[in-house]
Every structure is written in C-alpha cells, then in structure tokens.
Amino acid sequence: MNLGRSKQLRASVFVTSLLVSAIGLSACQQQSEIEPSLEDSINAEESVPMSADPAEPNNVVVTNEDASLNEVQEDTVATVNTDVTQITYLCSPELKIEATYKDADKQVVLATEQGTLMLTKTNDSSSPEMFEVATALDGSKGATQWRVAHQERATGVIRTAGADEADINTYECNKTQ
C-alpha cells in the first residue's frame, strides 16, 4: 500500500506542477489591450494644455460694404477717462512741459527734456493748484513745485532746485493752443 500511495502522491504532485506551470506561463504572456470604442472616446474628457494667449476666432468675415451708424452703434462701446487731462506748456526761459493731470489721484506728471516727475497736489484749491515732489526736475536730489492757475490751467509756474536749495530755477509757462 505504501507503494500504491506513493505512486498516487507522485501523480498528484506531477499534475499539480503541470497546472502551476500552465498558469504561470499564461500570466507572463503579453495580452493585447482592448481598443476603446467610439462611445468611450466621445465620453472621455481629453486634457488639453491651456495657453495664456487669447484664442483667435476661426471665422473671420470681411465685408466690402460700409455699415451704417445704426448697425455699428450697438456694437461700439467707448470709455472716456475724464479724470486725465494732457496739456502742453511753453515756458520762459526756454522749456517745454507735457503735463498729464490725474485729477482723481490728485497728481500731475510733468515730462521735459530733462526728465519726468510725478508731483502730488498739496492744496484743495482749484486756482492756483499746487503740486510738489522732493526731487529735482532732472531726477536728482532736490525739490520741484508746480503751480497752475485758472480753470483751464492756462498758465503755470515751475520752481525747481537741485541739491543746493539756494539755487532755484523759476519758469513761467503758458498753455499752447
């Protein structure tokens, strides 16, 4: 009986090892992936890299006909900044000033050949308006004052001094037409 049992055990071990080998081989084989169907592709959300640049429209329409005022009026939006005024002044001794008034910020930007300065309004009066900055006209250490008179800001006086505050340059300016 021992011999019969031994043969039976050997046969069981042999069959079991064949089964394990077959399972191992099938696990190691490459299997083709299932192709996604058309429905899966439609339902899947694709990741598209985004750009900081705005997209350009693909449908550009060019017409040779001029549109009437009524057709364009609804499509046109214009914004006017009423708090900014630009005025050019000619001063004596010879100096040209481009002044940009920013009324909401109570500031004026003066641009000359020597440099550009931003001055802050120091009073609440409308005539004369007084603006100051702790910098010379050329941007160096010093001080600059701008006084402009009249509602239309037609005339102005600029006083500027460098590091030596005793040496003050004064210019009388008139608005150009």
Backbone as CSV, one residue per row, in Angstrom:
resi,resn,N_x,N_y,N_z,CA_x,CA_y,CA_z,C_x,C_y,C_z
1,MET,0.767,-1.172,0.000,0.000,0.000,0.000,0.827,1.265,0.000
2,ASN,1.883,1.139,0.593,2.758,2.286,0.583,3.200,2.616,-0.831
3,LEU,3.430,1.608,-1.581,3.876,1.830,-2.943,2.749,2.411,-3.785
4,GLY,1.551,1.969,-3.589,0.402,2.493,-4.332,0.129,3.943,-3.958
5,ARG,0.260,4.159,-2.704,0.032,5.521,-2.242,1.125,6.436,-2.731
6,SER,2.297,5.989,-2.790,3.424,6.771,-3.246,3.245,7.115,-4.719
7,LYS,2.773,6.152,-5.533,2.551,6.426,-6.943,1.416,7.446,-7.106
8,GLN,0.402,7.310,-6.279,-0.719,8.227,-6.363,-0.279,9.638,-5.962
9,LEU,0.520,9.756,-4.938,1.023,11.056,-4.479,1.919,11.673,-5.546
10,ARG,2.786,10.852,-6.180,3.676,11.335,-7.219,2.841,11.832,-8.409
11,ALA,1.794,11.138,-8.766,0.944,11.544,-9.877,0.236,12.853,-9.539
12,SER,-0.201,13.008,-8.294,-0.860,14.258,-7.866,0.108,15.434,-7.926
13,VAL,1.323,15.191,-7.475,2.335,16.254,-7.490,2.662,16.627,-8.931
14,PHE,2.743,15.636,-9.812,3.060,15.878,-11.210,1.949,16.689,-11.872
15,VAL,0.709,16.336,-11.639,-0.427,17.054,-12.231,-0.497,18.468,-11.662
16,THR,-0.277,18.600,-10.384,-0.312,19.927,-9.745,0.787,20.817,-10.306
17,SER,1.987,20.288,-10.497,3.089,21.098,-11.030,2.816,21.490,-12.472
18,LEU,2.199,20.603,-13.249,1.834,20.969,-14.617,0.810,22.105,-14.621
19,LEU,-0.146,22.025,-13.728,-1.172,23.061,-13.632,-0.568,24.402,-13.227
20,VAL,0.340,24.390,-12.253,1.010,25.626,-11.803,1.849,26.202,-12.932
21,SER,2.553,25.372,-13.683,3.375,25.834,-14.801,2.509,26.480,-15.874
22,ALA,1.379,25.871,-16.171,0.488,26.416,-17.192,-0.056,27.776,-16.773
23,ILE,-0.434,27.883,-15.527,-0.948,29.177,-15.015,0.151,30.225,-15.045
24,GLY,1.371,29.854,-14.652,2.497,30.793,-14.655,2.825,31.273,-16.043
25,LEU,2.823,30.379,-17.024,3.125,30.778,-18.391,2.057,31.703,-18.955
26,SER,0.817,31.416,-18.671,-0.246,32.282,-19.201,-0.209,33.666,-18.561
27,ALA,0.257,33.764,-17.335,0.344,35.065,-16.664,1.465,35.906,-17.242
28,CYS,2.519,35.285,-17.764,3.669,36.015,-18.289,3.470,36.467,-19.726
29,GLN,2.511,35.937,-20.424,2.318,36.300,-21.826,1.692,37.687,-21.929
30,GLN,2.111,38.442,-22.972,1.539,39.766,-23.213,0.144,39.600,-23.785
31,GLN,-0.738,40.415,-23.265,-2.095,40.393,-23.774,-2.382,41.734,-24.423
32,SER,-3.041,41.730,-25.531,-3.362,42.978,-26.205,-4.440,43.706,-25.407
33,GLU,-4.277,45.057,-25.383,-5.259,45.859,-24.663,-6.502,46.012,-25.521
34,ILE,-7.589,46.133,-24.883,-8.854,46.296,-25.585,-8.919,47.724,-26.118
35,GLU,-9.173,47.868,-27.414,-9.299,49.180,-28.031,-10.571,49.845,-27.524
36,PRO,-10.474,51.160,-27.163,-11.689,51.833,-26.708,-12.665,52.006,-27.873
37,SER,-13.904,51.905,-27.566,-14.927,52.064,-28.601,-15.137,53.548,-28.874
38,LEU,-15.871,53.858,-29.907,-16.155,55.232,-30.274,-16.916,55.950,-29.167
39,GLU,-17.836,55.257,-28.515,-18.596,55.857,-27.417,-17.695,56.198,-26.247
40,ASP,-16.731,55.309,-25.952,-15.796,55.591,-24.861,-14.954,56.818,-25.181
41,SER,-14.537,56.958,-26.436,-13.725,58.102,-26.844,-14.514,59.397,-26.743
42,ILE,-15.788,59.333,-27.093,-16.613,60.541,-27.024,-16.859,60.935,-25.578
43,ASN,-17.086,59.975,-24.708,-17.394,60.265,-23.312,-16.154,60.640,-22.507
44,ALA,-14.967,60.238,-22.968,-13.734,60.533,-22.222,-13.384,62.001,-22.414
45,GLU,-13.023,62.658,-21.337,-12.645,64.054,-21.402,-11.150,64.131,-21.641
46,GLU,-10.737,64.815,-22.716,-9.329,64.910,-23.043,-8.735,66.126,-22.347
47,SER,-7.497,65.978,-21.907,-6.784,67.074,-21.277,-6.058,67.858,-22.361
48,VAL,-6.383,69.146,-22.483,-5.773,69.992,-23.497,-4.981,71.071,-22.771
49,PRO,-3.698,71.235,-23.112,-2.925,72.281,-22.437,-3.486,73.657,-22.769
50,MET,-3.537,74.531,-21.750,-4.093,75.865,-21.922,-2.971,76.851,-22.223
51,SER,-3.301,77.887,-22.944,-2.351,78.921,-23.292,-2.804,80.226,-22.661
52,ALA,-1.848,81.088,-22.344,-2.184,82.399,-21.798,-2.646,83.352,-22.899
53,ASP,-2.355,82.991,-24.151,-2.766,83.838,-25.263,-4.239,83.624,-25.557
54,PRO,-4.946,84.708,-25.888,-6.363,84.533,-26.215,-6.512,83.779,-27.535
55,ALA,-7.569,83.026,-27.623,-7.831,82.262,-28.832,-8.291,83.200,-29.942
56,GLU,-7.828,82.916,-31.142,-8.248,83.711,-32.282,-9.459,83.040,-32.909
57,PRO,-10.421,83.826,-33.315,-11.601,83.210,-33.928,-11.239,82.606,-35.279
58,ASN,-11.867,81.495,-35.601,-11.604,80.828,-36.866,-12.445,81.389,-37.998
59,ASN,-13.527,82.013,-37.644,-14.431,82.505,-38.683,-14.297,84.021,-38.800
60,VAL,-13.434,84.485,-39.674,-13.225,85.902,-39.901,-14.063,86.297,-41.110
61,VAL,-14.860,87.317,-40.929,-15.734,87.779,-42.002,-15.261,89.158,-42.432
62,VAL,-14.998,89.306,-43.705,-14.575,90.590,-44.262,-15.639,91.020,-45.250
63,THR,-16.124,92.241,-45.050,-17.125,92.761,-45.981,-16.595,94.034,-46.609
64,ASN,-17.007,94.285,-47.806,-16.589,95.490,-48.510,-17.585,96.624,-48.333
65,GLU,-18.746,96.318,-47.790,-19.774,97.322,-47.610,-19.561,98.061,-46.297
66,ASP,-19.790,99.360,-46.323,-19.708,100.149,-45.102,-20.993,99.967,-44.309
67,ALA,-20.849,99.743,-43.017,-22.017,99.585,-42.159,-22.575,100.961,-41.814
68,SER,-23.854,101.029,-41.631,-24.468,102.293,-41.264,-24.206,102.568,-39.786
69,LEU,-24.424,103.802,-39.380,-24.220,104.203,-37.995,-25.092,103.380,-37.055
70,ASN,-26.319,103.136,-37.413,-27.232,102.369,-36.564,-26.758,100.938,-36.367
71,GLU,-26.171,100.326,-37.412,-25.673,98.959,-37.289,-24.472,98.873,-36.363
72,VAL,-23.612,99.863,-36.411,-22.381,99.850,-35.626,-22.604,100.358,-34.210
73,GLN,-23.583,101.199,-34.023,-23.800,101.872,-32.747,-23.957,100.890,-31.596
74,GLU,-24.686,99.808,-31.778,-24.905,98.861,-30.688,-23.657,98.039,-30.380
75,ASP,-22.775,97.845,-31.372,-21.573,97.047,-31.182,-20.410,97.852,-30.624
76,THR,-20.496,99.155,-30.641,-19.385,100.003,-30.257,-19.566,100.482,-28.820
77,VAL,-18.536,100.254,-28.018,-18.544,100.735,-26.647,-17.269,101.551,-26.456
78,ALA,-17.404,102.763,-25.992,-16.255,103.625,-25.771,-16.235,104.064,-24.320
79,THR,-15.045,104.049,-23.743,-14.878,104.513,-22.383,-13.967,105.731,-22.408
80,VAL,-14.406,106.799,-21.808,-13.621,108.019,-21.774,-13.231,108.278,-20.329
81,ASN,-11.935,108.439,-20.113,-11.443,108.728,-18.781,-11.411,110.239,-18.616
82,THR,-12.388,110.771,-17.918,-12.490,112.223,-17.777,-11.583,112.759,-16.684
83,ASP,-10.963,111.895,-15.916,-10.107,112.355,-14.829,-8.666,112.606,-15.270
84,VAL,-8.349,112.423,-16.553,-6.992,112.634,-17.045,-7.025,113.709,-18.122
85,THR,-6.150,114.709,-17.971,-6.052,115.804,-18.932,-4.594,115.990,-19.307
86,GLN,-4.326,116.165,-20.593,-2.960,116.411,-21.044,-2.873,117.798,-21.657
87,ILE,-1.862,118.545,-21.214,-1.680,119.912,-21.690,-0.192,120.128,-21.955
88,THR,0.109,120.850,-23.034,1.495,121.201,-23.358,1.699,122.675,-23.019
89,TYR,2.821,122.952,-22.348,3.171,124.319,-21.964,4.521,124.682,-22.572
90,LEU,4.625,125.949,-23.002,5.918,126.508,-23.386,6.295,127.518,-22.321
91,CYS,7.509,127.382,-21.809,7.924,128.197,-20.672,9.084,129.095,-21.063
92,SER,9.260,130.142,-20.247,10.406,131.008,-20.431,11.099,131.142,-19.079
93,PRO,12.427,131.007,-18.989,13.326,130.705,-20.090,12.950,129.385,-20.747
94,GLU,13.531,129.118,-21.890,13.096,128.073,-22.808,12.987,126.695,-22.151
95,LEU,11.744,126.190,-22.103,11.456,124.869,-21.552,10.084,124.444,-22.060
96,LYS,9.972,123.212,-22.497,8.694,122.668,-22.938,8.262,121.609,-21.933
97,ILE,7.006,121.692,-21.482,6.482,120.760,-20.489,5.230,120.087,-21.033
98,GLU,5.183,118.777,-20.952,3.980,117.993,-21.243,3.400,117.604,-19.881
99,ALA,2.254,118.172,-19.524,1.640,117.909,-18.219,0.442,116.975,-18.392
100,THR,0.416,115.911,-17.593,-0.710,114.985,-17.584,-1.322,115.044,-16.193
101,TYR,-2.510,115.636,-16.105,-3.187,115.796,-14.826,-4.050,114.567,-14.545
102,LYS,-3.881,113.980,-13.379,-4.701,112.851,-12.922,-5.514,113.364,-11.736
103,ASP,-6.668,113.937,-12.034,-7.465,114.625,-11.014,-7.944,113.686,-9.907
104,ALA,-8.322,112.474,-10.245,-8.816,111.534,-9.227,-7.721,111.181,-8.221
105,ASP,-6.472,111.109,-8.691,-5.352,110.767,-7.808,-4.678,111.992,-7.216
106,LYS,-5.137,113.193,-7.619,-4.542,114.458,-7.182,-3.051,114.487,-7.504
107,GLN,-2.728,114.160,-8.772,-1.337,114.124,-9.211,-1.214,114.758,-10.588
108,VAL,0.020,115.165,-10.912,0.362,115.625,-12.250,1.711,115.007,-12.603
109,VAL,1.839,114.575,-13.848,3.111,114.051,-14.350,3.655,115.099,-15.310
110,LEU,4.850,115.604,-15.007,5.493,116.604,-15.847,6.632,115.935,-16.607
111,ALA,6.583,116.020,-17.930,7.634,115.452,-18.773,8.343,116.578,-19.491
112,THR,9.665,116.621,-19.335,10.507,117.617,-20.003,11.678,116.893,-20.649
113,GLU,12.525,117.649,-21.328,13.742,117.062,-21.897,14.688,116.597,-20.795
114,GLN,14.586,117.185,-19.635,15.471,116.838,-18.512,15.021,115.580,-17.777
115,GLY,13.743,115.249,-17.856,13.242,114.070,-17.151,11.738,114.136,-16.951
116,THR,11.225,113.132,-16.259,9.789,113.038,-15.974,9.600,112.896,-14.476
117,LEU,8.668,113.680,-13.924,8.381,113.658,-12.489,6.885,113.511,-12.252
118,MET,6.545,112.839,-11.147,5.154,112.776,-10.705,5.044,113.602,-9.432
119,LEU,4.198,114.648,-9.486,4.020,115.545,-8.351,2.646,115.326,-7.745
120,THR,2.535,115.549,-6.445,1.284,115.359,-5.711,0.713,116.714,-5.327
121,LYS,-0.601,116.837,-5.457,-1.281,118.095,-5.128,-1.218,118.319,-3.627
122,THR,-0.875,119.561,-3.234,-0.706,119.874,-1.810,-1.794,120.782,-1.258
123,ASN,-2.731,121.235,-2.101,-3.821,122.080,-1.594,-5.143,121.608,-2.187
124,ASP,-6.240,122.125,-1.625,-7.569,121.753,-2.108,-8.150,122.800,-3.047
125,SER,-7.432,123.853,-3.284,-7.918,124.936,-4.130,-7.843,124.536,-5.604
126,SER,-8.732,125.137,-6.414,-8.687,124.870,-7.850,-7.911,125.948,-8.602
127,SER,-7.658,127.094,-7.950,-6.856,128.135,-8.587,-6.161,128.953,-7.511
128,PRO,-4.889,128.907,-7.367,-3.963,128.055,-8.098,-3.888,126.652,-7.483
129,GLU,-3.646,125.694,-8.328,-3.382,124.337,-7.866,-1.883,124.229,-7.623
130,MET,-1.505,123.624,-6.501,-0.084,123.500,-6.172,0.286,122.026,-6.056
131,PHE,1.367,121.644,-6.751,1.875,120.276,-6.746,3.343,120.316,-6.344
132,GLU,3.799,119.294,-5.598,5.197,119.244,-5.155,5.727,117.830,-5.187
133,VAL,7.080,117.750,-5.279,7.789,116.482,-5.137,9.187,116.806,-4.609
134,ALA,9.750,115.903,-3.827,11.080,116.109,-3.241,12.159,115.566,-4.163
135,THR,12.113,115.997,-5.424,13.098,115.587,-6.427,13.285,116.743,-7.396
136,ALA,14.506,116.928,-7.884,14.759,117.969,-8.877,14.173,117.546,-10.211
137,LEU,14.066,118.483,-11.140,13.466,118.232,-12.436,14.209,117.145,-13.217
138,ASP,15.519,117.032,-13.022,16.304,116.016,-13.724,16.334,114.673,-12.989
139,GLY,15.574,114.552,-11.886,15.502,113.298,-11.131,16.508,113.199,-10.005
140,SER,17.381,114.177,-9.861,18.381,114.150,-8.787,17.771,114.673,-7.483
141,LYS,18.591,114.711,-6.447,18.143,115.200,-5.138,17.802,116.681,-5.249
142,GLY,16.666,117.066,-4.660,16.241,118.457,-4.710,14.753,118.564,-4.474
143,ALA,14.123,119.573,-5.121,12.678,119.787,-4.968,12.125,120.443,-6.217
144,THR,10.861,120.140,-6.506,10.170,120.764,-7.640,8.762,121.126,-7.207
145,GLN,8.341,122.359,-7.561,6.986,122.826,-7.290,6.357,123.247,-8.619
146,TRP,5.075,122.930,-8.789,4.329,123.315,-9.984,3.054,123.977,-9.520
147,ARG,2.850,125.225,-9.953,1.626,125.953,-9.636,0.969,126.312,-10.951
148,VAL,-0.316,125.961,-11.054,-1.054,126.227,-12.272,-2.337,126.969,-11.902
149,ALA,-2.676,127.965,-12.723,-3.817,128.825,-12.402,-4.900,128.719,-13.460
150,HIS,-6.068,129.220,-13.123,-7.252,129.293,-13.975,-7.928,127.917,-14.073
151,GLN,-9.207,127.939,-14.395,-9.963,126.709,-14.556,-9.408,125.872,-15.710
152,GLU,-8.947,126.512,-16.759,-8.427,125.815,-17.933,-6.955,125.452,-17.779
153,ARG,-6.383,125.786,-16.616,-4.948,125.547,-16.363,-4.105,126.201,-17.458
154,ALA,-4.420,127.451,-17.749,-3.801,128.166,-18.868,-2.384,128.635,-18.581
155,THR,-2.081,128.958,-17.341,-0.734,129.431,-17.014,-0.197,128.665,-15.813
156,GLY,1.113,128.572,-15.773,1.728,127.869,-14.662,3.114,128.403,-14.356
157,VAL,3.601,128.053,-13.169,4.949,128.418,-12.754,5.592,127.162,-12.187
158,ILE,6.802,126.866,-12.664,7.539,125.726,-12.119,8.793,126.255,-11.458
159,ARG,9.025,125.780,-10.238,10.231,126.135,-9.479,10.947,124.833,-9.172
160,THR,12.215,124.766,-9.501,12.986,123.554,-9.261,14.351,123.908,-8.692
161,ALA,14.809,123.083,-7.768,16.112,123.283,-7.142,16.804,121.934,-7.028
162,GLY,18.108,121.953,-7.208,18.897,120.734,-7.059,19.274,120.532,-5.604
163,ALA,20.386,119.887,-5.381,20.852,119.628,-4.016,21.110,120.938,-3.272
164,ASP,21.571,121.967,-3.984,21.772,123.285,-3.392,20.452,124.047,-3.500
165,GLU,19.671,124.058,-2.412,18.338,124.666,-2.431,18.378,126.175,-2.604
166,ALA,19.539,126.783,-2.482,19.642,128.223,-2.687,19.594,128.561,-4.173
167,ASP,19.959,127.611,-5.042,19.953,127.817,-6.482,18.623,127.316,-7.050
168,ILE,17.644,128.228,-7.142,16.297,127.877,-7.594,16.095,128.414,-9.003
169,ASN,15.605,127.552,-9.886,15.252,127.967,-11.249,13.742,128.111,-11.317
170,THR,13.290,129.245,-11.865,11.859,129.512,-11.981,11.518,129.708,-13.450
171,TYR,10.437,129.064,-13.894,9.981,129.153,-15.278,8.515,129.564,-15.269
172,GLU,8.153,130.538,-16.109,6.765,130.931,-16.294,6.265,130.255,-17.576
173,CYS,5.128,129.567,-17.461,4.666,128.713,-18.557,3.262,129.119,-19.008
174,ASN,3.035,128.984,-20.319,1.736,129.257,-20.921,1.304,128.051,-21.746
175,LYS,0.022,127.764,-21.639,-0.572,126.653,-22.379,-0.504,126.947,-23.872
176,THR,-0.113,125.919,-24.670,-0.091,126.103,-26.112,-1.453,125.766,-26.684
177,GLN,-1.763,126.299,-27.843,-3.076,126.055,-28.446,-3.084,124.820,-29.270
